[in-house]
Amino acid sequence: ASGDGGNGGGDAGGDNTILVGTTDSVTHLDPAGSYDNGSLTLQTQVFPYLVNTAENSTEVVPDLAETAEFTGPNEYTVTLPEGLKWANGNDLTSSDVKFTFDRQLAIADPNGPSSLLFNLESVEAPDDTTVVFHLKSENDQTFPMVLTSFPGAIVDEESFAADAVTPDEDIVEANAFGGPYSITDYTFNELVELTPNENYQGLHEPAANDGVIINYYAESSNLKLAVQEGEVDVAYRSLSASDVADLSADENLAVHDGPGGEIRYIVFNFNTQPYGASTDEADPAKALAVRQAVASLIDREALSEDVYDGTYTPLYSYVPQGFAGAIEPLKDMYGDGDGGPSAEAAAQFLADAGIETPVPLALQYSPDHYGPSSADEYAMIEQQLEADGLFDVTLAGTEWVQYSDDRVNDVYPAYQLGWFPDYSDADNYLTPFFLQENFLVNHYDDQEVNDLILQQASTPDTAEREALIEQIQTLVAEDLSTVPYLQGAQVAVSAADVEGIVLDASFKLRMASLTR
Amino acid sequence: MSTVTDPAVEIRDLQITFATDGGDVRAVTGISLDVAPGEVLAIVGESGSGKTVTARSILGLLPETARVGGAVILNGTDVVGLSRERLRALRGPDAAMIFQEPMTALNPVYTVGWQISEGLRAHGDVSKKEARARAIEILGKVGIPDPETRIDHYPHQFSGGQKQRIVIAQALALNPSVIIADEPTTALDVTVQAEILDLLRRARSEFGTAIVLITHNMGVVADLADRVAVMYHGDIVETAPVRELFAAPQHEYTQRLLAAVPRLEVADRAYTGDPDAAPVVEAKGLEIEYPGRLGRKPFRAVGGVDFTIRPGEVLGLVGESGSGKTTIGRAMAGLAPVTGGSLRVLGTEMNGMREREFRKARRELGFVFQDPASSFNPMLTLADAIAEPLIVHGEASSPADARDRVDELLEAVQLPKAFGDRFPHELSGGQRQRASLARALALNPQLLIADEPTSALDVSVQARVLELFQELQERFGFACLFITHDLAVVDLLAHRVVVLHRGEIAEQGPTAQVLGDPQDDYTRRLIASLPVPDPVEQAARRAARA
Amino acid sequence: MADTATAAPETAASPAARKGARGGSSLWRYVLIRFLLIFPTIFILVTTVFLMMRVTGDPITAALGGQLTPAQLEERIEAAGYNRPLIVQYLEYIGQIFTGDFGTTIDGQPVVGVLLRYGGATLELAFYALIVAFVVGIPLGMLAAALRDRWGDAVLRVFAILCYATPVFFAGLILKLVFSVWLGVLPSSGRASPRVELQIGRIDNPTGIYTIDAIRTGNPAYLIDVLQHAIMPGIALGLLTAGVFLRLVRTNVIGTLAMPYIDAARSRGVSEYRLVRKHAYKPALIPIITVIGLQIAMLLGGAVLTETTFEWMGLGYQLSEYLKARDYVAVQGIVALLAVIVALTNFIVDIIAAFIDPRVRY
Amino acid sequence: MSKPSIWTRLPIVHQYRQSVGLQRGMLTAGLVICAIFVLAALLAPILAPYSYNQLSDGAGETFTPRQAPSAEHLWGTTIAGYDVFSRVLWGSRTAFLVIIVSVLMSMFLGILLGLISGYIGGWLDRVLVVIADAVYAFPSLLLAIVSAIIISRGQSGLWAGIFATAISITVVFIPQYFRVIRAETVRIKSEAFVEAAQVMGASTWRVMLRHVYRNATRTLPLVFTLNASEAILTLAGLGFLGFGIEPSAAAEWGYDLNRAIEDVTAGRWWTAVFPGVAIVLVVMGITLVGESLNDLADPRLRTRRRAAAATPADAVAATTPAARNEIGETE
Ligand SMILES: Nc1ncnc2c1ncn2[C@@H]1O[C@H](COP(=O)(O)OP(=O)(O)OP(=O)(O)O)[C@@H](O)[C@H]1O
Ligand SMILES: Nc1ncnc2c1ncn2[C@@H]1O[C@H](COP(=O)(O)OP(=O)(O)OP(=O)(O)O)[C@@H](O)[C@H]1O
Ligand SMILES: [Mg+2]
Ligand SMILES: [Mg+2]
């Protein structure tokens, strides 16, 4: 543990200090070295961002910046107010901003988010308050969104190393913070004490509480007991479904929920799935029918309720609900036409394609990466697929690392995946998945979809862009590269008297607004 | 000694039965005995006749599986059925015990002073200081030099003889009226044994303690005992003053026992073979070292030994414990490496020998081990075990194939054929040792190595095995290295004797010469320490020495 | 557990067997050689772990396999140097170790720092567990030996078996169910309440061993809080070892009670109580001490499960997390440390046994 | 050898006949528990009302998860909606298979290595001992985890899971068998009967197999029971940490306990208690048998029958109970 004990021991009993418990973990405090949610949650509290989304909105607005806008197709200009300071008293100028992005690209840490800055050509700081971003492709609508997420946290050039990830202790030691809080006590992945940063000026109000203590837990059941016993005031990410169900019955506690960006889907490998391109009886039409039958048989409602107690909700598209442009094409295209499963529809698809039933299908899931409920989830999916004798499922679980390796090497014909967005934009649910160079590598390749995705990303007009996004969703829903079925909800459980919990599509918990 | 006063111990119709897996074992079948104060009563008898059990019953030290009947009256109290607490009070002041193995009778992690004081403090209020002073005094009395310092030493810092002295001191410290000594000298060398016997004799005269002495060594009996009780199959068959018993044994078993006791008579046995024939074994400057563990210096067990064994000759190898007898025997069989000098066995040089070259010579070599029980694989029948050498050397393809030869061999060692189907544990010690001889002779070897083949056996059994051995040697004419610590046994068998002392040869020559006219000091001491199994002669010798 | 009990006679014999012809200076030579023997053990373990970890996959795939395209992954793996020939990586690693550099974890923590931070926690847990084991195991073991073959003995033995038949995590769950959920008298997880943790972390040079740190704050409330958190993990892990101790002590005391020198002491009228308490106990202790060394390895293994069950942020818990993340460097570092601890404990225990046994002292 | 004696020479029967009093009581209890365990493993398909991965009854009615024990679900249902009673029964089958496979494999390799190492000695022995000690010093559960990952490549099918677990347990146990057999071999090697065989010129293999092997393995029934119980504990530990067998492939107690963590914090005891008690009982049963065999084999620890009739000592003791209760009535 380090940090100056400046504000003494008084705050431990302080009335308005909020205790937050989480099962997330931090990999690195330095934004150049982390690309995960746990780190982001902490970084959001202590680093400034040029732009951000306001509460309950997905629109990008200036945060630290005074203005932020496209000043040319390839140029995004940000101006800073005068006289900004870091918590340690250093000046916060455009030079810090340039430093931040230059070092992200220079370090390109294997575990860092620098890949999100793929479109950034260079950063220029003509004067102390102006920053100009030069972009590779024109009108990149996702760029401002990127600035609100992982690589967007601005760091102090006097405290961070230009060419290496800076150790957490050094950052805390240098008090190199510029967000609503600075860290005054830091025990890696155990305990972090946040104290309001008086030098913070930005979108959000100054901290409404006297400070926050974040306590990291390993097991959700322990977090659950902790919030139940009053050991923490707020439990945020992640309580299991049954824990939430349990806690909601406790009158001393309040359960808060909001939209979640996390989705679950089944990926089909177009080469190795039944009738896939590299199988002996390759037949694209039959292969599609198989996917359609699966899409028709999945009972999302049952999965949502029975496995997840409603903490995950049915998902009928590729872009989850809550994002601009999200529609639900799968709802009426498959199943009973109203979101429910339909064995008749599935049988019809298979019969039309001339497929003999039951279709043997090898289905894979990862028992350890998406929580222990994956096993239950897939046990249920197996049952749903087999219930009417249309499929003969061979279910297997594989430990995550092996799984990651196998799935991109065409080992699994159909398999489970989940996704958590890098930034809050519909694009993040399309580009990584369906562009030709995608991370699924399931051999899905549709020129039209590819072109449309590129087009929407550079369409400045919001309505026009949303229309394109809708079109993409419909097209993919026809091809069924993947079958999405669940969307996570964000849940926080707090003591009944805690206020100011806002869970919105930014998927960030803003601790500055918490009070009790 | 006459019994005018009350006896120190009075045993009346004592019966002891053990519950075992195989049913009840009647170890003692109703015996009666008296020991007068200041008297030394020896109990003799073959192994398992109930000597130890009887002695232990005096102190109430029998295991829970034992059922005791009759009465054991110790200083007027019947020990049988006494409560633990009363028994505890009796143990020590009224009767004390000296055990056979001094090394195991002392707790290794406490100083000897503590252990002596412990007994004192168990009886009455003795302060630590007093107890210590008393312990020092008694240690001095039993002949431990410099008792003031030695009292704080641990048992392992004493020699075997000293340990036995300490055990005796522990017993004497409580000034008991009876000391029960269960084979107090069996684990000791003859020279040390002589000293301990002297000490016991002094304890009796100085403290007036009665002693119940259990032993199978008739020499010890002749040396120390006033009266002898002979036990046989859990019963006392004869009790008599010692001279009477030796002079005129009444019971048939006693007669047999006395007849079986080997005596040093310096028989004249000449080697009748060809003196110029190539020796079977020839050692020149033989050295054997055991490697030191973990980088410590190697330990030299045998250094610079010369001797030969000619065909058909029996060479007796004698010496104290640890003198290197076994080591030489094992080196001859290729079981211990020769590290210096030369040792030729059956034409093979054993220094730097390769097992493969020696394997052929092995059929000419037999080995008889000391402990007949452990030298047989418990999982094989006797026939299988005796057939092993035949199979190994290709004389037979299977135990069944070898059966005829096995039967012959069994006959040669005077065992019934049917014994071939028994497992080793189903035989008595003497029978096992016969079988061991049969196995060693299976291939008609030229050379036999016998490492104390009879020292685990009762005298009467020993006599029979030795007789058999002699007969077989004459019949088959093998050369033999006969290792023993008993000079009388050597006297019985060997053509020549080698006396070993601390890994070196003290003296060697024809048996009659070495035993009859020893030149070396050490040999003389060895012979002088050997108690003669004849009370009259032993008394004379003792008188002469004093 | 049970296997260590069977190993007991073997190890029990060894110090005594080793005494041989050892004199004063050779005892020190023994100590030295015994000490040098630690190194091959550690070397073998580190090498084994190095090779094993490389077979199980790399940390980049583990972290980002569900997010990046294969090309991007490949690039990052390349950048981290994980696709170089094994032998190169191995030599580099061994070289690093020799210079005292244990590397950094994938999340940039110096491994030495991880070891220091979490080592204290595991040490503390092991300490409490050993206390429970000693306090429960040894007296009850002696009692069982004294009551041999009576009902009390049977009950104690069944208790011992029960102790090591119960997996620590099950014991942990049951303790939690009863004391945290139903009775609500003990905290369910963690090493201290967050606020207390914050305070005791504030003292100068915290040791990371909360009990010590809490004492140093001088605030009894903190100490009580820390102790309350330690009760259940200590018991869950300690009972396991207590069962082993109980059985060991019983067997060894009974074995010692059968030695002739006990009979000899009995024949001198020493009371039965003193026989057990004095004459048999100390000789019986020597083999027990040797086995305690072996116990440490098991305790550390059990620590993984206990720490997981009770959120006890120690090395065991970190190890299983790093293992899941395929963080080679971290796993190698932790295993090397565990190996050192186990080897050192065994060494120390052997030496203690050699010194306690007067047969080898001079 | 006559007939009854062959029968009585069989390992467990022989010892059973030897045992008396409480020792027999403990052995009997252990044997009964083991018998129940084996029966449950063999008859699980008949005894269990549902299959290990059954989520709905015959009529297609889905089981309600987290149901308290009821007539329909004797021991309630799990968080995933499985029937606890059925899973516990089927779990015995998995445990049984893992024990058999792992113990057989580790016995074979451990015995072979132990014999060779102990008998041949020299450098080979020293190297093997150092390796075995190193592996032994490794926390066994961690070794099992790493081996499980390597062996099954993360797969979780029934046989893949069983073999992965069994092999990883094997890796952990080989050093133990190795140590036991090696120690026995070293002891037996210096016994006179082995030297007798050497002196008569028997080849190394002949001595090792005919003379050493059969005598060195006499303690194996005991080692077997000890390792069998550890196999169950390791299996459960692996399952608890999430490296075991998935529920759709087979029922496994450790996994079920892992999934019961949430239930415990919610006060739903039945999902944790039943599989947990199953583990404890089976391990206890096997250990009771093992320890009893151990005691019976060790003359110092074996209880012997007291002499039949009441002895005078007993009579006295009966009147002075304090004396009997005094500490340390041994032998
Ligand atoms: N604890 C015991 N349980 C069962 N039987 C026993 C026990 N102790 C002794 N015996 C039996 O009692 C008989 C007498 O034994 P004891 O030890 O007195 O013989 P001994 O004359 O001292 O023989 P040795 O000369 O060999 O010492 C033997 O048959 C022996 O097997
Ligand atoms: N394997 C061994 N390693 C080291 N030293 C040994 C070994 N075997 C024997 N010795 C030592 O060598 C010396 C001679 O032992 P050996 O067994 O030959 O004596 P011995 O004359 O046969 O004695 P005993 O009459 O007691 O049988 C002894 O000091 C003994 O301690
Ligand atoms: Mg005797
Ligand atoms: Mg000898």
Tab-separated table of C-alpha atoms in Angstrom, chain A residues 161-415:
chain	number	residue	atom	x	y	z
A	161	ALA	CA	6.734	7.134	-19.201
A	162	ALA	CA	6.560	7.865	-22.914
A	163	ASP	CA	7.572	4.438	-24.075
A	164	ALA	CA	6.488	2.005	-21.405
A	165	VAL	CA	3.511	1.135	-19.290
A	166	THR	CA	3.899	3.012	-16.026
A	167	PRO	CA	3.594	0.923	-12.848
A	168	ASP	CA	0.526	1.571	-10.738
A	169	GLU	CA	2.561	2.539	-7.692
A	170	ASP	CA	4.369	5.256	-9.633
A	171	ILE	CA	1.120	6.743	-10.851
A	172	VAL	CA	-0.330	6.814	-7.360
A	173	GLU	CA	2.923	8.148	-5.991
A	174	ALA	CA	2.946	10.973	-8.534
A	175	ASN	CA	-0.710	11.709	-7.821
A	176	ALA	CA	-1.061	11.979	-11.593
A	177	PHE	CA	-4.832	12.157	-11.614
A	178	GLY	CA	-7.184	14.507	-13.391
A	179	GLY	CA	-10.597	12.904	-13.105
A	180	PRO	CA	-13.224	13.557	-10.444
A	181	TYR	CA	-11.088	11.638	-7.956
A	182	SER	CA	-7.520	10.994	-7.168
A	183	ILE	CA	-6.277	7.787	-5.579
A	184	THR	CA	-5.005	8.184	-2.050
A	185	ASP	CA	-4.574	4.572	-1.120
A	186	TYR	CA	-3.951	1.749	-3.479
A	187	THR	CA	-3.660	-1.948	-2.856
A	188	PHE	CA	-3.735	-3.650	-6.175
A	189	ASN	CA	-6.990	-5.476	-6.712
A	190	GLU	CA	-7.832	-5.383	-3.075
A	191	LEU	CA	-8.605	-1.918	-1.942
A	192	VAL	CA	-8.535	1.506	-3.554
A	193	GLU	CA	-9.362	4.723	-1.814
A	194	LEU	CA	-10.609	7.589	-3.973
A	195	THR	CA	-10.575	11.139	-2.667
A	196	PRO	CA	-12.269	13.984	-4.564
A	197	ASN	CA	-9.885	15.857	-6.843
A	198	GLU	CA	-10.308	19.568	-6.321
A	199	ASN	CA	-8.607	20.392	-9.589
A	200	TYR	CA	-11.169	18.522	-11.639
A	201	GLN	CA	-13.236	20.518	-14.107
A	202	GLY	CA	-15.371	18.714	-16.560
A	203	LEU	CA	-18.700	17.444	-17.656
A	204	HIS	CA	-19.584	15.939	-14.319
A	205	GLU	CA	-20.366	17.709	-11.112
A	206	PRO	CA	-17.637	17.627	-8.512
A	207	ALA	CA	-17.895	14.550	-6.315
A	208	ALA	CA	-21.016	14.527	-4.228
A	209	ASN	CA	-19.444	12.306	-1.596
A	210	ASP	CA	-16.370	12.584	0.612
A	211	GLY	CA	-14.654	9.789	-1.171
A	212	VAL	CA	-15.062	6.239	-2.333
A	213	ILE	CA	-13.448	3.051	-1.228
A	214	ILE	CA	-13.445	0.309	-3.817
A	215	ASN	CA	-13.118	-3.174	-2.446
A	216	TYR	CA	-12.286	-5.928	-4.894
A	217	TYR	CA	-13.798	-9.369	-4.469
A	218	ALA	CA	-12.978	-12.582	-6.211
A	219	GLU	CA	-16.242	-14.412	-5.828
A	220	SER	CA	-19.605	-12.907	-6.487
A	221	SER	CA	-21.065	-14.849	-3.592
A	222	ASN	CA	-18.717	-13.079	-1.226
A	223	LEU	CA	-19.604	-9.719	-2.734
A	224	LYS	CA	-23.203	-10.648	-2.229
A	225	LEU	CA	-22.680	-11.458	1.438
A	226	ALA	CA	-20.676	-8.268	1.837
A	227	VAL	CA	-23.454	-6.056	0.546
A	228	GLN	CA	-25.953	-8.019	2.563
A	229	GLU	CA	-23.925	-7.638	5.723
A	230	GLY	CA	-23.471	-3.947	5.017
A	231	GLU	CA	-19.765	-4.306	4.566
A	232	VAL	CA	-20.065	-2.447	1.265
A	233	ASP	CA	-22.635	0.164	0.239
A	234	VAL	CA	-22.771	-0.604	-3.442
A	235	ALA	CA	-22.118	-3.848	-5.250
A	236	TYR	CA	-21.441	-3.256	-8.899
A	237	ARG	CA	-20.485	-5.945	-11.370
A	238	SER	CA	-21.035	-8.758	-11.182
A	239	LEU	CA	-23.569	-10.469	-9.030
A	240	SER	CA	-24.944	-13.731	-10.262
A	241	ALA	CA	-28.558	-13.897	-11.284
A	242	SER	CA	-29.706	-15.831	-8.272
A	243	ASP	CA	-27.785	-13.510	-5.988
A	244	VAL	CA	-29.634	-10.552	-7.441
A	245	ALA	CA	-32.917	-12.381	-7.123
A	246	ASP	CA	-32.092	-13.078	-3.511
A	247	LEU	CA	-30.981	-9.570	-2.712
A	248	SER	CA	-34.011	-7.946	-4.261
A	249	ALA	CA	-36.033	-9.575	-1.514
A	250	ASP	CA	-34.001	-7.725	1.115
A	251	GLU	CA	-35.710	-4.531	2.126
A	252	ASN	CA	-32.507	-2.922	3.328
A	253	LEU	CA	-31.156	-3.083	-0.166
A	254	ALA	CA	-32.076	-1.527	-3.459
A	255	VAL	CA	-31.484	-3.152	-6.823
A	256	HIS	CA	-30.710	-0.793	-9.691
A	257	ASP	CA	-30.608	-1.862	-13.268
A	258	GLY	CA	-29.895	-0.368	-16.625
A	259	PRO	CA	-29.172	-1.476	-20.153
A	260	GLY	CA	-26.175	-3.663	-20.650
A	261	GLY	CA	-23.862	-3.793	-23.587
A	262	GLU	CA	-22.882	-7.396	-23.104
A	263	ILE	CA	-24.324	-9.904	-25.558
A	264	ARG	CA	-24.250	-13.695	-25.988
A	265	TYR	CA	-24.478	-15.451	-29.298
A	266	ILE	CA	-23.781	-18.677	-31.104
A	267	VAL	CA	-21.222	-18.459	-33.880
A	268	PHE	CA	-21.485	-20.759	-36.870
A	269	ASN	CA	-18.350	-21.715	-38.684
A	270	PHE	CA	-19.432	-21.537	-42.316
A	271	ASN	CA	-16.836	-24.116	-43.290
A	272	THR	CA	-17.359	-26.801	-40.709
A	273	GLN	CA	-20.987	-26.486	-39.652
A	274	PRO	CA	-23.348	-29.100	-41.029
A	275	TYR	CA	-23.316	-28.728	-44.836
A	276	GLY	CA	-20.552	-26.134	-44.463
A	277	ALA	CA	-18.163	-25.276	-47.270
A	278	SER	CA	-15.449	-27.711	-46.297
A	279	THR	CA	-17.685	-30.621	-45.337
A	280	ASP	CA	-18.331	-33.574	-47.655
A	281	GLU	CA	-21.890	-32.524	-48.397
A	282	ALA	CA	-21.210	-28.831	-48.772
A	283	ASP	CA	-24.409	-26.987	-49.581
A	284	PRO	CA	-24.843	-23.310	-48.675
A	285	ALA	CA	-28.621	-23.516	-48.809
A	286	LYS	CA	-28.786	-26.465	-46.456
A	287	ALA	CA	-26.230	-24.826	-44.196
A	288	LEU	CA	-28.384	-21.740	-44.007
A	289	ALA	CA	-31.428	-23.864	-43.240
A	290	VAL	CA	-29.589	-25.425	-40.346
A	291	ARG	CA	-28.801	-21.991	-38.938
A	292	GLN	CA	-32.356	-20.876	-39.488
A	293	ALA	CA	-33.662	-23.911	-37.680
A	294	VAL	CA	-31.393	-23.188	-34.738
A	295	ALA	CA	-32.506	-19.571	-34.715
A	296	SER	CA	-36.094	-20.742	-34.651
A	297	LEU	CA	-35.677	-23.239	-31.847
A	298	ILE	CA	-33.917	-21.104	-29.280
A	299	ASP	CA	-36.224	-20.034	-26.499
A	300	ARG	CA	-34.642	-16.774	-25.384
A	301	GLU	CA	-37.329	-16.098	-22.823
A	302	ALA	CA	-36.593	-19.366	-21.038
A	303	LEU	CA	-32.863	-18.731	-21.062
A	304	SER	CA	-33.375	-15.253	-19.717
A	305	GLU	CA	-35.713	-16.327	-16.958
A	306	ASP	CA	-34.629	-19.809	-15.980
A	307	VAL	CA	-30.898	-19.409	-16.227
A	308	TYR	CA	-30.413	-15.733	-15.577
A	309	ASP	CA	-33.425	-14.694	-13.539
A	310	GLY	CA	-33.988	-11.813	-15.912
A	311	THR	CA	-30.541	-10.303	-15.451
A	312	TYR	CA	-30.051	-11.078	-19.125
A	313	THR	CA	-32.834	-10.193	-21.540
A	314	PRO	CA	-33.719	-11.771	-24.879
A	315	LEU	CA	-31.779	-10.315	-27.796
A	316	TYR	CA	-33.161	-10.403	-31.317
A	317	SER	CA	-30.500	-8.541	-33.218
A	318	TYR	CA	-26.835	-7.863	-33.574
A	319	VAL	CA	-26.972	-4.361	-32.142
A	320	PRO	CA	-28.433	-4.565	-28.665
A	321	GLN	CA	-31.342	-2.491	-27.482
A	322	GLY	CA	-30.443	0.985	-26.231
A	323	PHE	CA	-28.172	1.874	-29.146
A	324	ALA	CA	-29.163	4.233	-31.854
A	325	GLY	CA	-30.152	2.146	-34.838
A	326	ALA	CA	-30.977	-1.048	-32.978
A	327	ILE	CA	-33.887	-3.037	-34.432
A	328	GLU	CA	-35.075	-6.609	-33.822
A	329	PRO	CA	-35.033	-8.413	-37.166
A	330	LEU	CA	-34.668	-11.913	-35.726
A	331	LYS	CA	-37.909	-11.554	-33.840
A	332	ASP	CA	-40.169	-11.932	-36.806
A	333	MET	CA	-37.863	-13.728	-39.195
A	334	TYR	CA	-37.531	-16.892	-37.108
A	335	GLY	CA	-39.451	-18.891	-34.554
A	336	ASP	CA	-43.087	-18.097	-33.970
A	337	GLY	CA	-42.653	-14.620	-35.383
A	338	ASP	CA	-43.021	-13.021	-32.009
A	339	GLY	CA	-39.763	-13.895	-30.354
A	340	GLY	CA	-40.865	-17.300	-29.153
A	341	PRO	CA	-39.441	-20.593	-30.422
A	342	SER	CA	-41.253	-22.664	-32.987
A	343	ALA	CA	-40.506	-26.262	-33.754
A	344	GLU	CA	-42.796	-26.110	-36.791
A	345	ALA	CA	-40.883	-23.205	-38.280
A	346	ALA	CA	-37.597	-24.983	-37.661
A	347	ALA	CA	-38.857	-28.215	-39.141
A	348	GLN	CA	-40.138	-26.258	-42.114
A	349	PHE	CA	-36.728	-24.702	-42.756
A	350	LEU	CA	-35.057	-28.065	-42.651
A	351	ALA	CA	-37.693	-29.792	-44.742
A	352	ASP	CA	-37.603	-27.054	-47.372
A	353	ALA	CA	-33.878	-27.528	-47.741
A	354	GLY	CA	-34.332	-31.278	-47.892
A	355	ILE	CA	-32.430	-32.033	-44.750
A	356	GLU	CA	-32.907	-35.255	-42.887
A	357	THR	CA	-33.513	-34.954	-39.161
A	358	PRO	CA	-32.153	-35.146	-36.591
A	359	VAL	CA	-29.228	-33.016	-37.733
A	360	PRO	CA	-26.083	-33.869	-35.821
A	361	LEU	CA	-24.615	-30.698	-34.386
A	362	ALA	CA	-21.476	-30.317	-32.294
A	363	LEU	CA	-21.901	-27.368	-29.980
A	364	GLN	CA	-19.109	-25.902	-27.887
A	365	TYR	CA	-19.067	-23.568	-24.954
A	366	SER	CA	-16.512	-22.216	-22.549
A	367	PRO	CA	-17.281	-23.176	-18.981
A	368	ASP	CA	-14.951	-20.681	-17.385
A	369	HIS	CA	-14.932	-17.480	-19.398
A	370	TYR	CA	-18.491	-16.250	-19.262
A	371	GLY	CA	-19.284	-17.350	-15.745
A	372	PRO	CA	-20.405	-20.678	-14.368
A	373	SER	CA	-23.929	-20.265	-15.750
A	374	SER	CA	-22.646	-20.988	-19.245
A	375	ALA	CA	-22.924	-24.657	-18.429
A	376	ASP	CA	-26.578	-24.258	-17.506
A	377	GLU	CA	-27.192	-21.993	-20.472
A	378	TYR	CA	-25.898	-24.556	-22.914
A	379	ALA	CA	-27.477	-27.493	-21.178
A	380	MET	CA	-30.752	-25.679	-21.769
A	381	ILE	CA	-29.939	-24.815	-25.383
A	382	GLU	CA	-29.086	-28.442	-26.024
A	383	GLN	CA	-32.411	-29.434	-24.624
A	384	GLN	CA	-34.257	-26.838	-26.672
A	385	LEU	CA	-32.596	-27.975	-29.883
A	386	GLU	CA	-33.226	-31.631	-29.185
A	387	ALA	CA	-36.714	-31.360	-27.717
A	388	ASP	CA	-38.479	-31.955	-31.025
A	389	GLY	CA	-35.998	-34.371	-32.469
A	390	LEU	CA	-34.704	-31.937	-35.058
A	391	PHE	CA	-31.173	-31.870	-33.779
A	392	ASP	CA	-28.838	-34.305	-32.192
A	393	VAL	CA	-26.504	-32.085	-30.203
A	394	THR	CA	-23.105	-33.114	-28.943
A	395	LEU	CA	-22.304	-30.609	-26.251
A	396	ALA	CA	-18.798	-30.015	-24.951
A	397	GLY	CA	-17.119	-27.425	-22.797
A	398	THR	CA	-13.500	-26.427	-23.261
A	399	GLU	CA	-11.310	-24.369	-21.044
A	400	TRP	CA	-11.004	-20.813	-22.344
A	401	VAL	CA	-7.438	-20.610	-23.589
A	402	GLN	CA	-7.743	-23.782	-25.590
A	403	TYR	CA	-11.162	-22.650	-26.711
A	404	SER	CA	-9.825	-19.363	-28.066
A	405	ASP	CA	-7.230	-21.234	-30.003
A	406	ASP	CA	-9.523	-23.918	-31.346
A	407	ARG	CA	-12.356	-21.698	-32.448
A	408	VAL	CA	-10.237	-19.667	-34.872
A	409	ASN	CA	-8.757	-22.872	-36.252
A	410	ASP	CA	-12.081	-24.232	-37.484
A	411	VAL	CA	-12.274	-26.838	-34.759
A	412	TYR	CA	-15.775	-25.935	-33.642
A	413	PRO	CA	-18.723	-25.992	-36.079
A	414	ALA	CA	-20.890	-23.961	-33.731
A	415	TYR	CA	-19.874	-22.312	-30.511
